[in-house]
N, CA, C and O atoms as a MOPAC input file, in Angstrom:
PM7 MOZYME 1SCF
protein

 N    168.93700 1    84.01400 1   130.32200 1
 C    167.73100 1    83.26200 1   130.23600 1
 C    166.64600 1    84.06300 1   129.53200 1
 O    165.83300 1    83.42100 1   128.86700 1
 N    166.52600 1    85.46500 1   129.59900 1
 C    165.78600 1    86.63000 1   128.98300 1
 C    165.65600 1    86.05800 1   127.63900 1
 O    164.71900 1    85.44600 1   127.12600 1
 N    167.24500 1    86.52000 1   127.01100 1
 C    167.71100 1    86.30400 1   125.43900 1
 C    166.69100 1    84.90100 1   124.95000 1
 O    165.86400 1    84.87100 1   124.03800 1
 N    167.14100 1    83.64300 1   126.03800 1
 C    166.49400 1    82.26700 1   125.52600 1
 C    165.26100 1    82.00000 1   125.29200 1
 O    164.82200 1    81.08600 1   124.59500 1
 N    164.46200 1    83.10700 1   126.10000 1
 C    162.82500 1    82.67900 1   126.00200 1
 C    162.62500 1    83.85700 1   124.97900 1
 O    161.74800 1    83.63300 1   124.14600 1
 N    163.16700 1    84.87900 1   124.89600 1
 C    162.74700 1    85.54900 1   123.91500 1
 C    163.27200 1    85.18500 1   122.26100 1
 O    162.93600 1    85.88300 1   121.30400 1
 N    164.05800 1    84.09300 1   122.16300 1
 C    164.46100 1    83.98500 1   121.18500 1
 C    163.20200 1    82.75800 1   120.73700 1
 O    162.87400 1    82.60900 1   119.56000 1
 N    162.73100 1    82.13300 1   121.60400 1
 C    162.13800 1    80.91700 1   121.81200 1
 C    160.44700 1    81.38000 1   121.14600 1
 O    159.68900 1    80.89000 1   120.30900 1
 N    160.41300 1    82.70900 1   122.15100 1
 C    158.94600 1    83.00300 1   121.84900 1
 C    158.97200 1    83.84500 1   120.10600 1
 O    157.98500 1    83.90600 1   119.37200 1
 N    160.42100 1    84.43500 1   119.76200 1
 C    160.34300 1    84.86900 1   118.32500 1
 C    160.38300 1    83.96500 1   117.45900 1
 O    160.00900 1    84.06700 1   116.29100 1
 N    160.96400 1    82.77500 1   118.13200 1
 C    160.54700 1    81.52700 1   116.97200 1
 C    159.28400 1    81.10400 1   116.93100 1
 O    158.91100 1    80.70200 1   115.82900 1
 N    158.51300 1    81.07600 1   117.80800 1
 C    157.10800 1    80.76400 1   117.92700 1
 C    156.16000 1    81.63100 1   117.50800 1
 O    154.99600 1    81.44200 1   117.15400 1
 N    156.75800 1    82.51600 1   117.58900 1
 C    155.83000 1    84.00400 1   117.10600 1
 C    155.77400 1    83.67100 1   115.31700 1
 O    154.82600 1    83.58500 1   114.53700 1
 N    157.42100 1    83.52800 1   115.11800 1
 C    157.26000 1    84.09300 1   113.59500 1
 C    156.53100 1    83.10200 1   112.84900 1
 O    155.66900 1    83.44900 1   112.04200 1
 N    156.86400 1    81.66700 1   113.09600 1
 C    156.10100 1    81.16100 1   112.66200 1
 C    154.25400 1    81.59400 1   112.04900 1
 O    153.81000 1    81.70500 1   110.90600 1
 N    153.72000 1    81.71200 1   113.13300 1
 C    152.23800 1    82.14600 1   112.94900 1
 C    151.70100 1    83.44500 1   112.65500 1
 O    150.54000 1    83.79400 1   112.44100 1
 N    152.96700 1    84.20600 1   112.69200 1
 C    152.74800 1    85.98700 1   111.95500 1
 C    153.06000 1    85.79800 1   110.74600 1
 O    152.49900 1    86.63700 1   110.04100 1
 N    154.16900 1    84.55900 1   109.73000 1
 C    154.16000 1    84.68400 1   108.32500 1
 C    153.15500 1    83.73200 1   108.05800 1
 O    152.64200 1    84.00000 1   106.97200 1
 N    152.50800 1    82.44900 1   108.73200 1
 C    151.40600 1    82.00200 1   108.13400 1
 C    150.26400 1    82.85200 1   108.25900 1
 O    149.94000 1    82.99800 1   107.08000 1
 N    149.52900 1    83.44100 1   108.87900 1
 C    148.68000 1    84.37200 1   109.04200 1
 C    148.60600 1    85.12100 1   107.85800 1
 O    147.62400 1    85.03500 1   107.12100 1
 N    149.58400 1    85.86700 1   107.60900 1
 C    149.91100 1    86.65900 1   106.59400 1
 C    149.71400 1    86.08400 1   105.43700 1
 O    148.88600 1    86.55700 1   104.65900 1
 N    150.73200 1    84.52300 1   105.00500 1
 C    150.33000 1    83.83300 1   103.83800 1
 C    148.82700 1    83.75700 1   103.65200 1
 O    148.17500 1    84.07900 1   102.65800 1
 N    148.27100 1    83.10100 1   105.19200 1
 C    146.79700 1    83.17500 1   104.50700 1
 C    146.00200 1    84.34600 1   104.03800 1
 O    145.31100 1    84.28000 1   103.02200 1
 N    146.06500 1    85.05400 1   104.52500 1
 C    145.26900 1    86.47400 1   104.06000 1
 C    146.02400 1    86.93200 1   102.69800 1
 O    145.33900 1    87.51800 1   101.86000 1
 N    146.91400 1    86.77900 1   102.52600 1
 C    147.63300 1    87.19200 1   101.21300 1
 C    146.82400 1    85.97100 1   100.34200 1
 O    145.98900 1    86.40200 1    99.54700 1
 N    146.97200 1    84.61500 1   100.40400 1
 C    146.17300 1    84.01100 1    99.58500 1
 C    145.06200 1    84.05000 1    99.29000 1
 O    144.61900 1    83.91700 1    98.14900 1
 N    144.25400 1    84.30000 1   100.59600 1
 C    142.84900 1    84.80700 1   100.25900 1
 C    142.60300 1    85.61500 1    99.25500 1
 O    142.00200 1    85.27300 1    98.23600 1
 N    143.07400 1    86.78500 1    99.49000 1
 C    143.13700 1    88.05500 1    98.42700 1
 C    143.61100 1    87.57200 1    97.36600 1
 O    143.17800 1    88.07700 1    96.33000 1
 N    144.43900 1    86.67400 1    97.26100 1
 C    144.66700 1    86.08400 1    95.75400 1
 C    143.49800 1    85.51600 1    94.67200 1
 O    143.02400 1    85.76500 1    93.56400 1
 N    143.36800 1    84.46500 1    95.92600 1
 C    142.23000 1    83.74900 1    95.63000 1
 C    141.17400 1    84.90200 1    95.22700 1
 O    140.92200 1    85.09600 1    94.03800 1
 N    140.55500 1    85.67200 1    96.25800 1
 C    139.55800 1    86.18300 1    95.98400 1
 C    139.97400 1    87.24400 1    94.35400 1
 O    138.93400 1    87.70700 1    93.88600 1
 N    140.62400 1    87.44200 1    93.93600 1
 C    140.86300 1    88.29700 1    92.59800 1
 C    140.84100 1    86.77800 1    91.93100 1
 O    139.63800 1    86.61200 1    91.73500 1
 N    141.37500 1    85.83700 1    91.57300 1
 C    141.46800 1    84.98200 1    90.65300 1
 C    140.10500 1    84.51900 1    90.66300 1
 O    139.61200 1    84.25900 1    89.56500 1
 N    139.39500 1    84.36800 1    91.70700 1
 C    137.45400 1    83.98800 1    92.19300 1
 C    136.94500 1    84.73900 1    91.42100 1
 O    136.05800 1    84.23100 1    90.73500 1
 N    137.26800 1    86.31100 1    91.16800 1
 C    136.60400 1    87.24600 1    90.59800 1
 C    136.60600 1    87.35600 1    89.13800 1
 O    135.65000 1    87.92200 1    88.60800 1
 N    137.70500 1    86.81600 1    88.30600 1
 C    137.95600 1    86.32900 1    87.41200 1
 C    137.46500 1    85.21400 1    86.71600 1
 O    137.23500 1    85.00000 1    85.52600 1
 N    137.36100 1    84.56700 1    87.72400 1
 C    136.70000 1    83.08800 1    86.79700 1
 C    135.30100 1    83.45800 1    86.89300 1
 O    134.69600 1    83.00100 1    85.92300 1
 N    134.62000 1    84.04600 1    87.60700 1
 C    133.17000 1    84.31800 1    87.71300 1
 C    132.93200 1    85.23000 1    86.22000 1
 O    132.12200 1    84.96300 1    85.33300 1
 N    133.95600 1    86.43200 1    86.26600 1
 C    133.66400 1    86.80700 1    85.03500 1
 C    133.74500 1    85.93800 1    84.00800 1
 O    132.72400 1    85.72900 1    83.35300 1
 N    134.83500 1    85.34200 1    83.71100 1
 C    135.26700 1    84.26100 1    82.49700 1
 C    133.77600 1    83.29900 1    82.38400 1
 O    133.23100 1    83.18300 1    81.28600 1
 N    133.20000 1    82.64100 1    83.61500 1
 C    132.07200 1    82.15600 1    83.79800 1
 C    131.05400 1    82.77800 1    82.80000 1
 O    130.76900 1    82.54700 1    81.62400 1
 N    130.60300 1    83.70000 1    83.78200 1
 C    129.76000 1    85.00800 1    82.62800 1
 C    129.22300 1    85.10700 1    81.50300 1
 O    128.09700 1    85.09300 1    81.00700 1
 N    130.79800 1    85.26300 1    81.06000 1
 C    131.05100 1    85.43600 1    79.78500 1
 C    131.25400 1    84.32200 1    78.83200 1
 O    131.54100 1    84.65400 1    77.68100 1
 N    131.18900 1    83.46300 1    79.01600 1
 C    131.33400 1    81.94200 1    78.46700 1
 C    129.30700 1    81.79100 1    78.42100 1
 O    128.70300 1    81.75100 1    77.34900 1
 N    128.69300 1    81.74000 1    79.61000 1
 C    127.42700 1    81.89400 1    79.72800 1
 C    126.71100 1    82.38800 1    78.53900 1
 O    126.06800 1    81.78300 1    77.68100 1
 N    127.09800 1    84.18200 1    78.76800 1
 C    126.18800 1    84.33300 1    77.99300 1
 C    126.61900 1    84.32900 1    76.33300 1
 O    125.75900 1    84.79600 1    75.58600 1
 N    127.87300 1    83.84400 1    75.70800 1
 C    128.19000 1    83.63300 1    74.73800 1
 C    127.23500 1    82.02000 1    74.46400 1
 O    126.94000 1    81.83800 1    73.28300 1
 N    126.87300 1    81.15300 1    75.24600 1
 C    126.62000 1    80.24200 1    74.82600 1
 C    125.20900 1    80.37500 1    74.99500 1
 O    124.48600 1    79.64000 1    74.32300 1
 N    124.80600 1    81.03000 1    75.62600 1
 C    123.21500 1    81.26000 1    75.33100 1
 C    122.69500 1    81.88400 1    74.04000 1
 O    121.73100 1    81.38300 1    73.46100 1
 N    123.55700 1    83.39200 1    73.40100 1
 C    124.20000 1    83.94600 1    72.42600 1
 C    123.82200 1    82.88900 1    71.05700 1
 O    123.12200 1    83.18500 1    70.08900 1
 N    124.65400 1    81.34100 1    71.37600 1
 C    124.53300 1    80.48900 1    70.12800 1
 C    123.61300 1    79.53500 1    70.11900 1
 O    123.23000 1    78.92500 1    69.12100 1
 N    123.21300 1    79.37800 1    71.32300 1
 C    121.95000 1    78.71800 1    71.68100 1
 C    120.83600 1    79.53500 1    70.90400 1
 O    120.47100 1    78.98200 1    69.86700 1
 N    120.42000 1    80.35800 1    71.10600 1
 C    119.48700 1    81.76400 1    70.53900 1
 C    119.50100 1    82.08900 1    68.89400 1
 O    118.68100 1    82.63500 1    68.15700 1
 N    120.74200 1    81.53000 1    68.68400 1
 C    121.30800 1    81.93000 1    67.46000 1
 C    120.54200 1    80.71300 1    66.39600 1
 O    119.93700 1    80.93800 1    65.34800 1
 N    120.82600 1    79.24500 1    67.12400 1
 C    120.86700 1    78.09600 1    66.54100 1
 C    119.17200 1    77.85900 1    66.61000 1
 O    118.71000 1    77.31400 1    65.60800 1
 N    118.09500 1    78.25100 1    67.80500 1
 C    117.18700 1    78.20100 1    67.82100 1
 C    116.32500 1    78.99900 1    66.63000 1
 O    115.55700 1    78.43200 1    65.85300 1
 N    116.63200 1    80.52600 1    66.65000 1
 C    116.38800 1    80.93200 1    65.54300 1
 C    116.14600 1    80.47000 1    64.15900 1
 O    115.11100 1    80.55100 1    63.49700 1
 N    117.55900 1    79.85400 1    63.77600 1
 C    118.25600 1    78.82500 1    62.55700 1
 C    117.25600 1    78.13500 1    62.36800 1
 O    116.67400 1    78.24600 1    61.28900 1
 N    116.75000 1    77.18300 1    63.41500 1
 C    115.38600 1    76.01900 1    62.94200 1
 C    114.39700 1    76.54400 1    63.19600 1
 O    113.55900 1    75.99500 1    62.48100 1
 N    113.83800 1    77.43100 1    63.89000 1
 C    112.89800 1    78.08300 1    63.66800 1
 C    112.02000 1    78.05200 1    62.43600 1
 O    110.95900 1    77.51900 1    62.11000 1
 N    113.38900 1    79.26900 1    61.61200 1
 C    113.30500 1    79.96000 1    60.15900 1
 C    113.16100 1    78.71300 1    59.21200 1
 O    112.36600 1    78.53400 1    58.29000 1
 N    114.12900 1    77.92500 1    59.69000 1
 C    113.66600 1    76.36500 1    58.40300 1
 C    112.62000 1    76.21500 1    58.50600 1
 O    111.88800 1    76.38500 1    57.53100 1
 N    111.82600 1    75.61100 1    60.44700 1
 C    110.48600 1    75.36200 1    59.89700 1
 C    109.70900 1    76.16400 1    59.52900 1
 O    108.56200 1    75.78400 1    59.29400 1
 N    110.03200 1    77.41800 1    59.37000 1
 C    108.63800 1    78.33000 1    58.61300 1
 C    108.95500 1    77.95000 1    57.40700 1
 O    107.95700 1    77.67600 1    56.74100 1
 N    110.02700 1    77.81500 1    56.81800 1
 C    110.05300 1    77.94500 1    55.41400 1
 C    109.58900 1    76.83400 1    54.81400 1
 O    108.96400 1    76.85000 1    53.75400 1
 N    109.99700 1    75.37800 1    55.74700 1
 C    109.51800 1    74.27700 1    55.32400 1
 C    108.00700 1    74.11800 1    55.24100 1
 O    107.56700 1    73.54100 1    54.24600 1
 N    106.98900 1    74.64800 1    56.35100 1
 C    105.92600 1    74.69700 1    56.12400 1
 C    105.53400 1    75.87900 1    55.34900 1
 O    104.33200 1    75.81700 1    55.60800 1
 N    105.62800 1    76.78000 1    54.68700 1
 C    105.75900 1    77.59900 1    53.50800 1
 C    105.42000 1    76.83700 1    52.51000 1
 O    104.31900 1    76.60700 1    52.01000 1
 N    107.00700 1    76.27600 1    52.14100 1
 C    106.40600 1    75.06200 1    51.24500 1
 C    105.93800 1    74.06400 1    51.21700 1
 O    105.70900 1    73.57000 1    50.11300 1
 N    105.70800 1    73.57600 1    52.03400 1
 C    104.83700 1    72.33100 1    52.32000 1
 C    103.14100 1    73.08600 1    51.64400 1
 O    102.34800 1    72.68800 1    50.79000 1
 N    103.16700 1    73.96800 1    52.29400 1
 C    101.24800 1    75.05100 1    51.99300 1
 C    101.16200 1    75.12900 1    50.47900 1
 O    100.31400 1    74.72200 1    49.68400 1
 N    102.39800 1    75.83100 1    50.32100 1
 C    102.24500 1    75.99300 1    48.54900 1
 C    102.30400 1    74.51100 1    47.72500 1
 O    101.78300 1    74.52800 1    46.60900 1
 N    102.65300 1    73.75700 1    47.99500 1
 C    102.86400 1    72.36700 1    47.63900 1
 C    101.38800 1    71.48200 1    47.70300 1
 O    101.18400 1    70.58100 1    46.88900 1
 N    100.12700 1    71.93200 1    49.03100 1
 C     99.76300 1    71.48200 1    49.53400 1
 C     98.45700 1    71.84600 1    48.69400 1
 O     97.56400 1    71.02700 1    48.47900 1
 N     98.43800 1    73.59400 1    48.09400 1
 C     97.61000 1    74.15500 1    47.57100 1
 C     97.52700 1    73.70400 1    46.03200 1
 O     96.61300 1    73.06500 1    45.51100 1
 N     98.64600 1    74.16700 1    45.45400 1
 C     99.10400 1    73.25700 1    44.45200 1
 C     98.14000 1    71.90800 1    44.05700 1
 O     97.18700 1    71.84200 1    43.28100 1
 N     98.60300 1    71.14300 1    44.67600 1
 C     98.13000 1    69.66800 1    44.76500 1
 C     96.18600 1    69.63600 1    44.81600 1
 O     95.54700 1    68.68600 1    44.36600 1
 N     95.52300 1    70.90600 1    45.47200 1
 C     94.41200 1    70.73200 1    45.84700 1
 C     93.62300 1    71.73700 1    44.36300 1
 O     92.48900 1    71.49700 1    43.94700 1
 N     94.18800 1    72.41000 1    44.00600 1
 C     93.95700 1    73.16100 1    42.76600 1
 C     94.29600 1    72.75400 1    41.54200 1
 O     93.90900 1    73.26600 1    40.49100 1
 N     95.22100 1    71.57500 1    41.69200 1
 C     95.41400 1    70.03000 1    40.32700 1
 C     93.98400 1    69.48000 1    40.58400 1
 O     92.99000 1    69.73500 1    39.90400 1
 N     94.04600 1    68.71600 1    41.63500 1
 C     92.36500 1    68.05500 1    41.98800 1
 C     91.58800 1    68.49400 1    41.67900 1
 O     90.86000 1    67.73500 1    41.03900 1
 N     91.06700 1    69.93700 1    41.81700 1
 C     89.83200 1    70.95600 1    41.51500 1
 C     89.78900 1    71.27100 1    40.26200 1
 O     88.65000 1    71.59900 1    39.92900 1
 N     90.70600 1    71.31800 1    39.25300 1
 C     90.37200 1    71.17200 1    38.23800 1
 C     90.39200 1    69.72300 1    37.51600 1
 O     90.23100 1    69.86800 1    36.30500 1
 N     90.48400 1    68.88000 1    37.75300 1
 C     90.70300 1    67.65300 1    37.76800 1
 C     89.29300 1    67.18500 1    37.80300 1
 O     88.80000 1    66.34200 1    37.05200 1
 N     88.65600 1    67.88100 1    38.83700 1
 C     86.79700 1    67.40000 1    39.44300 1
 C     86.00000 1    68.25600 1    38.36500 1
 O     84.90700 1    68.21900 1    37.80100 1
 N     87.16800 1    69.06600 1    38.38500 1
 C     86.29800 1    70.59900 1    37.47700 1
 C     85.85900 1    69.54700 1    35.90200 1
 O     84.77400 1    69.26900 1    35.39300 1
 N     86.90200 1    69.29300 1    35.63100 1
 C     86.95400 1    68.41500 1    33.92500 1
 C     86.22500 1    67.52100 1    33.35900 1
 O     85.61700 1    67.35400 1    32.30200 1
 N     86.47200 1    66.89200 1    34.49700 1
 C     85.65000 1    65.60900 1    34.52300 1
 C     83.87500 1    65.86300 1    34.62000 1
 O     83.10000 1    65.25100 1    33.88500 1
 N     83.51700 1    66.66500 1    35.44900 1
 C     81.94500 1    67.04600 1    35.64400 1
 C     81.67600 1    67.71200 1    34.34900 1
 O     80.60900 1    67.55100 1    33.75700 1
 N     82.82700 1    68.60700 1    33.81600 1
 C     82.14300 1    69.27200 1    32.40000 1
 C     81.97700 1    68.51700 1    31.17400 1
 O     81.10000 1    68.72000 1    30.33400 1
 N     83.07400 1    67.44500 1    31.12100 1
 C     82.43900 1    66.51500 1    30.02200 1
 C     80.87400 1    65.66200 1    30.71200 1
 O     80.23700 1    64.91900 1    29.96500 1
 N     80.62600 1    65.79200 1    31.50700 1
 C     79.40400 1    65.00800 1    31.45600 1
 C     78.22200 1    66.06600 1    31.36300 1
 O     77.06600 1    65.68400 1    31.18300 1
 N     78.61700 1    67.68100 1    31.51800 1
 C     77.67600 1    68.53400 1    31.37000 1
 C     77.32500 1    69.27200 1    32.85400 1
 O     76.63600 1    70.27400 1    33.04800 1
 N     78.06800 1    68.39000 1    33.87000 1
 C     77.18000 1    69.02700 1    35.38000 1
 C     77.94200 1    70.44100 1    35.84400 1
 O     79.15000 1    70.36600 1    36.06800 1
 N     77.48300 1    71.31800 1    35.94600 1
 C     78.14800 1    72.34300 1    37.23200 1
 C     78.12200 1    72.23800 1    38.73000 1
 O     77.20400 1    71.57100 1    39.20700 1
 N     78.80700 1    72.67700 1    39.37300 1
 C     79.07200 1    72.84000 1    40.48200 1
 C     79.52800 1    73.99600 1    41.05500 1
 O     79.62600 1    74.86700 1    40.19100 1
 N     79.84900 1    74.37600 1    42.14100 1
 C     79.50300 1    75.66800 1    42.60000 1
 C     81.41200 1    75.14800 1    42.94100 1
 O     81.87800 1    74.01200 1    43.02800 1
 N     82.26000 1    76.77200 1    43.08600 1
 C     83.62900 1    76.29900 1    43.62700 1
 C     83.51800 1    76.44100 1    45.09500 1
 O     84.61000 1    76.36100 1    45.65800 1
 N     82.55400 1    76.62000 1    45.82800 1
 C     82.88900 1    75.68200 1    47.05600 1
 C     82.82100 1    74.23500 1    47.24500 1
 O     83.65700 1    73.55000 1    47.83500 1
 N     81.53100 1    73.76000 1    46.57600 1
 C     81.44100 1    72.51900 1    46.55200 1
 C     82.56900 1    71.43400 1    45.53700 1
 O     82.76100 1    70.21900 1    45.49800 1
 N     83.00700 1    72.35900 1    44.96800 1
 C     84.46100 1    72.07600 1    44.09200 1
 C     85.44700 1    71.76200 1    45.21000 1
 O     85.98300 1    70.65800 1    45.29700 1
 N     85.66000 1    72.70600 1    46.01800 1
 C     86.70200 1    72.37600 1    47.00400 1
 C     86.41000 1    71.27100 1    48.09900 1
 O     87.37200 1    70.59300 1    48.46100 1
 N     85.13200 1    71.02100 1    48.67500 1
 C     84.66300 1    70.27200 1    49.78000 1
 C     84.68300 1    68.97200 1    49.20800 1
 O     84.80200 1    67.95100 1    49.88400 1
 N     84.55800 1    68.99700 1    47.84300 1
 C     85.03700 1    67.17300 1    46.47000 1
 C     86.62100 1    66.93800 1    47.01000 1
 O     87.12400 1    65.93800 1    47.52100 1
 N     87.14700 1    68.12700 1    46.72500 1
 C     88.79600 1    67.61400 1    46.71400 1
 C     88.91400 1    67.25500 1    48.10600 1
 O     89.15800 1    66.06300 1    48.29200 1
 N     88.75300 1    68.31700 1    49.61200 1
 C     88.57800 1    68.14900 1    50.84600 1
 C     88.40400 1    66.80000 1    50.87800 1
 O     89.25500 1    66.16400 1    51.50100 1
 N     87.36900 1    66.11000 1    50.27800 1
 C     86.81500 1    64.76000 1    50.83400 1
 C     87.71800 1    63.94700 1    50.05600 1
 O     87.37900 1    62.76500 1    50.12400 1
 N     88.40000 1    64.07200 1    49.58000 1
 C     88.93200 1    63.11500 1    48.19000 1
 C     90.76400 1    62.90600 1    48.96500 1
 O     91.35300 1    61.82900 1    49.06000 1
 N     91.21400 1    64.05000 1    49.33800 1
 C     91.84100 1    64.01000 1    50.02300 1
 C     91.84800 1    64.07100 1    51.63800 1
 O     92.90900 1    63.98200 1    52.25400 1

């Protein structure tokens, strides 16, 4: 009867000494593969912030350049006018001062 309960209680035993074990062995699995994806995480992160930063930059630099030229375009256009006001006042004989040259175009545009 010894043999029977002890065979009884090693079946009952083993059961919950190899799950026990599975779990803590999985844990530790888990927890290294956890540790892994956090890095992989990370690193995916800051690669995409990386092109985020990258791409922000990118339009940035356009719009300076676009308003660059837009200014030179803008000056351009206001120094056609000014001599334009300029021409026109000298065939009739009048001077004007080149501020008040510019505050004509200012108002004109």
């Amino acid at each position: 009867m010894l043999s029977l309960i002890s065979s009884r209680v090693a079946v009952r035993v083993a059961p919950r000494a190899f799950a026990t074990a599975g779990a803590s062995r999985s844990m530790v699995v888990g927890g290294s593969f956890g540790q892994k994806e956090k890095a992989e995480e990370e690193r995916y992160i800051r690669a995409r912030e990386a092109q985020l930063s990258k791409a922000k930059a990118a339009a940035a630099e356009a719009e300076a350049a676009a308003k660059a030229l837009e200014d030179t375009a803008a000056v351009a256009a206001k120094n056609a006018a000014m001599n334009e006001v300029a021409d026109l006042l000298a065939k009739s004989g009048d001077v004007i001062s080149e501020e008040g040259l510019a505050n004509l175009v200012d108002w004109k545009h």
